mmCIF file of C-alpha atoms in Angstrom:
data_model
loop_
_atom_site.group_PDB
_atom_site.id
_atom_site.type_symbol
_atom_site.label_atom_id
_atom_site.label_comp_id
_atom_site.label_asym_id
_atom_site.label_seq_id
_atom_site.Cartn_x
_atom_site.Cartn_y
_atom_site.Cartn_z
ATOM 1 C CA UNK A 1 -11.273 3.583 8.136
ATOM 2 C CA UNK A 2 -9.941 0.463 7.292
ATOM 3 C CA UNK A 3 -11.238 -3.015 7.446
ATOM 4 C CA UNK A 4 -8.962 -5.537 8.084
ATOM 5 C CA UNK A 5 -9.238 -9.453 8.366
ATOM 6 C CA UNK A 6 -7.488 -11.385 10.977
ATOM 7 C CA UNK A 7 -7.419 -14.938 9.468
ATOM 8 C CA UNK A 8 -8.546 -17.118 12.023
ATOM 9 C CA UNK A 9 -11.973 -19.418 12.783
ATOM 10 C CA UNK A 10 -14.475 -16.818 14.500
ATOM 11 C CA UNK A 11 -15.975 -19.944 15.806
ATOM 12 C CA UNK A 12 -12.911 -21.001 17.899
ATOM 13 C CA UNK A 13 -11.163 -17.717 18.334
ATOM 14 C CA UNK A 14 -12.703 -15.025 20.869
ATOM 15 C CA UNK A 15 -12.016 -11.140 19.893
ATOM 16 C CA UNK A 16 -10.402 -10.892 23.345
ATOM 17 C CA UNK A 17 -7.547 -13.596 22.438
ATOM 18 C CA UNK A 18 -7.174 -11.907 18.852
ATOM 19 C CA UNK A 19 -6.677 -8.624 20.167
ATOM 20 C CA UNK A 20 -3.574 -9.925 22.803
ATOM 21 C CA UNK A 21 -2.151 -11.712 19.802
ATOM 22 C CA UNK A 22 -2.144 -8.717 18.020
ATOM 23 C CA UNK A 23 -0.970 -6.629 20.702
ATOM 24 C CA UNK A 24 1.934 -9.132 21.236
ATOM 25 C CA UNK A 25 2.893 -9.051 17.828
ATOM 26 C CA UNK A 26 3.035 -5.228 18.043
ATOM 27 C CA UNK A 27 0.221 -4.515 15.503
ATOM 28 C CA UNK A 28 -2.694 -3.651 17.430
ATOM 29 C CA UNK A 29 -6.145 -2.439 15.793
ATOM 30 C CA UNK A 30 -8.883 0.349 17.253
ATOM 31 C CA UNK A 31 -11.242 -2.473 17.160
ATOM 32 C CA UNK A 32 -11.274 -6.278 16.939
ATOM 33 C CA UNK A 33 -14.686 -7.857 15.919
ATOM 34 C CA UNK A 34 -16.105 -11.404 16.074
ATOM 35 C CA UNK A 35 -18.900 -10.947 13.306
ATOM 36 C CA UNK A 36 -20.440 -14.275 14.548
ATOM 37 C CA UNK A 37 -21.127 -13.729 18.128
ATOM 38 C CA UNK A 38 -20.872 -9.428 18.136
ATOM 39 C CA UNK A 39 -17.768 -9.411 20.588
ATOM 40 C CA UNK A 40 -15.907 -6.105 20.222
ATOM 41 C CA UNK A 41 -12.519 -5.216 21.959
ATOM 42 C CA UNK A 42 -11.188 -1.666 21.711
ATOM 43 C CA UNK A 43 -7.333 -1.907 21.795
ATOM 44 C CA UNK A 44 -6.585 1.584 21.328
ATOM 45 C CA UNK A 45 -8.115 4.915 21.393
ATOM 46 C CA UNK A 46 -9.398 6.144 17.992
ATOM 47 C CA UNK A 47 -6.930 9.335 18.655
ATOM 48 C CA UNK A 48 -3.805 6.972 18.646
ATOM 49 C CA UNK A 49 -2.677 5.243 15.359
ATOM 50 C CA UNK A 50 -3.085 1.783 14.930
ATOM 51 C CA UNK A 51 -0.495 -0.532 13.384
ATOM 52 C CA UNK A 52 -2.130 -3.253 11.004
ATOM 53 C CA UNK A 53 -1.010 -1.219 7.659
ATOM 54 C CA UNK A 54 2.504 -2.069 6.525
ATOM 55 C CA UNK A 55 4.070 -0.660 3.206
ATOM 56 C CA UNK A 56 4.543 -3.204 0.743
ATOM 57 C CA UNK A 57 7.880 -2.501 -0.580
ATOM 58 C CA UNK A 58 9.517 -1.183 2.907
ATOM 59 C CA UNK A 59 7.987 -3.058 5.632
ATOM 60 C CA UNK A 60 7.437 0.330 7.122
ATOM 61 C CA UNK A 61 4.039 1.021 8.969
ATOM 62 C CA UNK A 62 2.129 3.687 7.481
ATOM 63 C CA UNK A 63 -0.379 4.138 9.981
ATOM 64 C CA UNK A 64 -0.707 7.677 10.287
ATOM 65 C CA UNK A 65 -2.397 8.087 6.969
ATOM 66 C CA UNK A 66 -5.302 10.874 7.151
ATOM 67 C CA UNK A 67 -6.478 12.884 10.143
ATOM 68 C CA UNK A 68 -8.022 9.669 11.737
ATOM 69 C CA UNK A 69 -6.984 6.275 10.444
ATOM 70 C CA UNK A 70 -9.274 4.034 12.215
ATOM 71 C CA UNK A 71 -8.729 0.146 11.868
ATOM 72 C CA UNK A 72 -11.202 -2.603 12.543
ATOM 73 C CA UNK A 73 -9.620 -6.297 12.657
ATOM 74 C CA UNK A 74 -12.318 -8.618 11.536
ATOM 75 C CA UNK A 75 -12.022 -12.392 12.576
ATOM 76 C CA UNK A 76 -12.709 -14.529 9.547
ATOM 77 C CA UNK A 77 -11.208 -15.433 5.980
ATOM 78 C CA UNK A 78 -10.629 -13.315 2.772
ATOM 79 C CA UNK A 79 -12.273 -16.047 1.022
ATOM 80 C CA UNK A 80 -15.325 -16.069 2.937
ATOM 81 C CA UNK A 81 -16.809 -12.667 3.031
ATOM 82 C CA UNK A 82 -17.561 -11.697 6.914
ATOM 83 C CA UNK A 83 -20.811 -9.973 5.287
ATOM 84 C CA UNK A 84 -22.239 -13.241 4.137
ATOM 85 C CA UNK A 85 -22.615 -13.975 8.040
ATOM 86 C CA UNK A 86 -24.885 -12.244 10.852
ATOM 87 C CA UNK A 87 -22.757 -9.353 11.426
ATOM 88 C CA UNK A 88 -23.588 -9.157 15.333
ATOM 89 C CA UNK A 89 -22.477 -5.751 16.876
ATOM 90 C CA UNK A 90 -22.152 -3.831 13.708
ATOM 91 C CA UNK A 91 -24.784 -1.451 14.679
ATOM 92 C CA UNK A 92 -22.356 -0.534 17.634
ATOM 93 C CA UNK A 93 -19.458 -0.368 15.455
ATOM 94 C CA UNK A 94 -21.313 2.088 13.203
ATOM 95 C CA UNK A 95 -22.472 4.448 16.196
ATOM 96 C CA UNK A 96 -18.763 4.320 17.012
ATOM 97 C CA UNK A 97 -17.486 5.555 13.681
ATOM 98 C CA UNK A 98 -20.418 7.952 13.228
ATOM 99 C CA UNK A 99 -19.448 9.643 16.214
ATOM 100 C CA UNK A 100 -15.711 9.912 14.466
ATOM 101 C CA UNK A 101 -17.452 11.374 11.564
ATOM 102 C CA UNK A 102 -16.333 8.711 9.242
ATOM 103 C CA UNK A 103 -18.344 9.137 5.968
ATOM 104 C CA UNK A 104 -20.607 5.994 5.250
ATOM 105 C CA UNK A 105 -19.123 6.068 1.689
ATOM 106 C CA UNK A 106 -16.660 3.548 -0.317
ATOM 107 C CA UNK A 107 -14.644 6.148 -2.477
ATOM 108 C CA UNK A 108 -12.895 2.870 -3.838
ATOM 109 C CA UNK A 109 -16.113 1.263 -4.253
ATOM 110 C CA UNK A 110 -16.572 -2.469 -3.102
ATOM 111 C CA UNK A 111 -13.072 -4.442 -2.506
ATOM 112 C CA UNK A 112 -12.311 -6.913 -4.956
ATOM 113 C CA UNK A 113 -12.392 -10.862 -4.189
ATOM 114 C CA UNK A 114 -9.363 -12.795 -3.083
ATOM 115 C CA UNK A 115 -6.676 -12.948 -5.038
ATOM 116 C CA UNK A 116 -7.502 -10.050 -7.637
ATOM 117 C CA UNK A 117 -7.630 -7.660 -4.609
ATOM 118 C CA UNK A 118 -3.853 -8.326 -4.671
ATOM 119 C CA UNK A 119 -3.380 -6.224 -7.928
ATOM 120 C CA UNK A 120 -5.939 -3.433 -7.089
ATOM 121 C CA UNK A 121 -5.577 0.103 -7.477
ATOM 122 C CA UNK A 122 -4.522 1.772 -4.313
ATOM 123 C CA UNK A 123 -5.429 5.533 -5.363
ATOM 124 C CA UNK A 124 -4.277 8.162 -3.256
ATOM 125 C CA UNK A 125 -6.620 10.612 -4.673
ATOM 126 C CA UNK A 126 -9.858 8.406 -3.532
ATOM 127 C CA UNK A 127 -7.972 7.620 -0.499
ATOM 128 C CA UNK A 128 -8.131 11.281 0.426
ATOM 129 C CA UNK A 129 -11.794 11.519 0.056
ATOM 130 C CA UNK A 130 -11.909 9.438 3.506
ATOM 131 C CA UNK A 131 -14.806 6.989 4.215
ATOM 132 C CA UNK A 132 -14.430 3.059 4.251
ATOM 133 C CA UNK A 133 -11.689 1.018 2.677
ATOM 134 C CA UNK A 134 -10.678 -2.330 2.629
ATOM 135 C CA UNK A 135 -7.120 -3.136 3.646
ATOM 136 C CA UNK A 136 -6.748 -4.018 -0.106
ATOM 137 C CA UNK A 137 -7.405 -0.399 -1.016
ATOM 138 C CA UNK A 138 -4.996 1.415 1.158
ATOM 139 C CA UNK A 139 -2.256 3.246 -0.852
ATOM 140 C CA UNK A 140 1.145 1.725 -0.052
ATOM 141 C CA UNK A 141 -0.080 -1.884 1.007
ATOM 142 C CA UNK A 142 -0.135 -5.125 -0.766
ATOM 143 C CA UNK A 143 -2.704 -6.693 1.319
ATOM 144 C CA UNK A 144 -5.714 -8.981 -0.131
ATOM 145 C CA UNK A 145 -8.095 -8.553 2.846
ATOM 146 C CA UNK A 146 -10.787 -7.966 3.623
ATOM 147 C CA UNK A 147 -12.053 -9.836 0.140
ATOM 148 C CA UNK A 148 -14.858 -9.592 -1.687
ATOM 149 C CA UNK A 149 -17.264 -8.004 1.257
ATOM 150 C CA UNK A 150 -20.984 -6.724 0.565
ATOM 151 C CA UNK A 151 -20.364 -2.988 1.558
ATOM 152 C CA UNK A 152 -24.267 -2.083 1.783
ATOM 153 C CA UNK A 153 -24.234 -4.565 4.204
ATOM 154 C CA UNK A 154 -22.141 -2.413 6.267
ATOM 155 C CA UNK A 155 -23.025 1.044 5.406
ATOM 156 C CA UNK A 156 -26.587 0.532 4.328
ATOM 157 C CA UNK A 157 -28.822 -0.181 1.261
ATOM 158 C CA UNK A 158 -28.157 3.503 0.446
ATOM 159 C CA UNK A 159 -24.387 3.473 0.152
ATOM 160 C CA UNK A 160 -23.354 4.038 -3.566
ATOM 161 C CA UNK A 161 -21.644 1.541 -5.613
ATOM 162 C CA UNK A 162 -18.904 2.940 -7.577
ATOM 163 C CA UNK A 163 -17.965 0.683 -10.499
ATOM 164 C CA UNK A 164 -15.148 -0.814 -10.311
ATOM 165 C CA UNK A 165 -13.206 -2.341 -13.229
ATOM 166 C CA UNK A 166 -13.288 -6.211 -12.390
ATOM 167 C CA UNK A 167 -10.064 -8.341 -13.735
ATOM 168 C CA UNK A 168 -10.544 -10.388 -16.370
ATOM 169 C CA UNK A 169 -10.792 -14.251 -15.893
ATOM 170 C CA UNK A 170 -7.767 -15.213 -18.169
ATOM 171 C CA UNK A 171 -4.966 -13.696 -19.505
ATOM 172 C CA UNK A 172 -4.498 -14.174 -23.098
ATOM 173 C CA UNK A 173 -1.366 -14.700 -25.042
ATOM 174 C CA UNK A 174 -0.694 -11.741 -26.961
ATOM 175 C CA UNK A 175 -1.217 -12.520 -30.742
ATOM 176 C CA UNK A 176 2.346 -12.607 -32.867
ATOM 177 C CA UNK A 177 2.535 -10.982 -36.300
ATOM 178 C CA UNK A 178 4.131 -12.967 -39.163
ATOM 179 C CA UNK A 179 7.883 -12.331 -39.218
ATOM 180 C CA UNK A 180 8.512 -10.651 -42.558
ATOM 181 C CA UNK A 181 10.557 -12.518 -45.125
#
């Protein structure tokens, strides 16, 4: 199960219009969700592959990962986590995901904030466990979404938080040794 961002203002764009645009571009998701007003649009059945995941180096679609790879496009921004808002309609989404037996776990831990999420580990070992992932955590992709979302606000306060190493704030120049004379 992958959480992706569709970078639009959820105050001015409806889930229906975003879903139509995604379909026009050939990258439909299973669900398109406006977390501010709770509007949810299902554009594909769960048994059909969505098209939001693209291989970083080849531009090819990698949407057939796993038995069921559900994709939810959330209207919002990678810089402003949608979990900071009301998340209207989340219960309906979780009920739907539960019906597909998506485990309420985040094997790769919480997604990193943008832009650090661009360089995060995209482990196939963790991906194989199944559960919830940010787009930035899917093997073979190079995307930064959904940003630093609060995974416990999505899957519940009991969700174990895996410690993920955070990137250093600054990169230091390597120390140079004196040149032998």
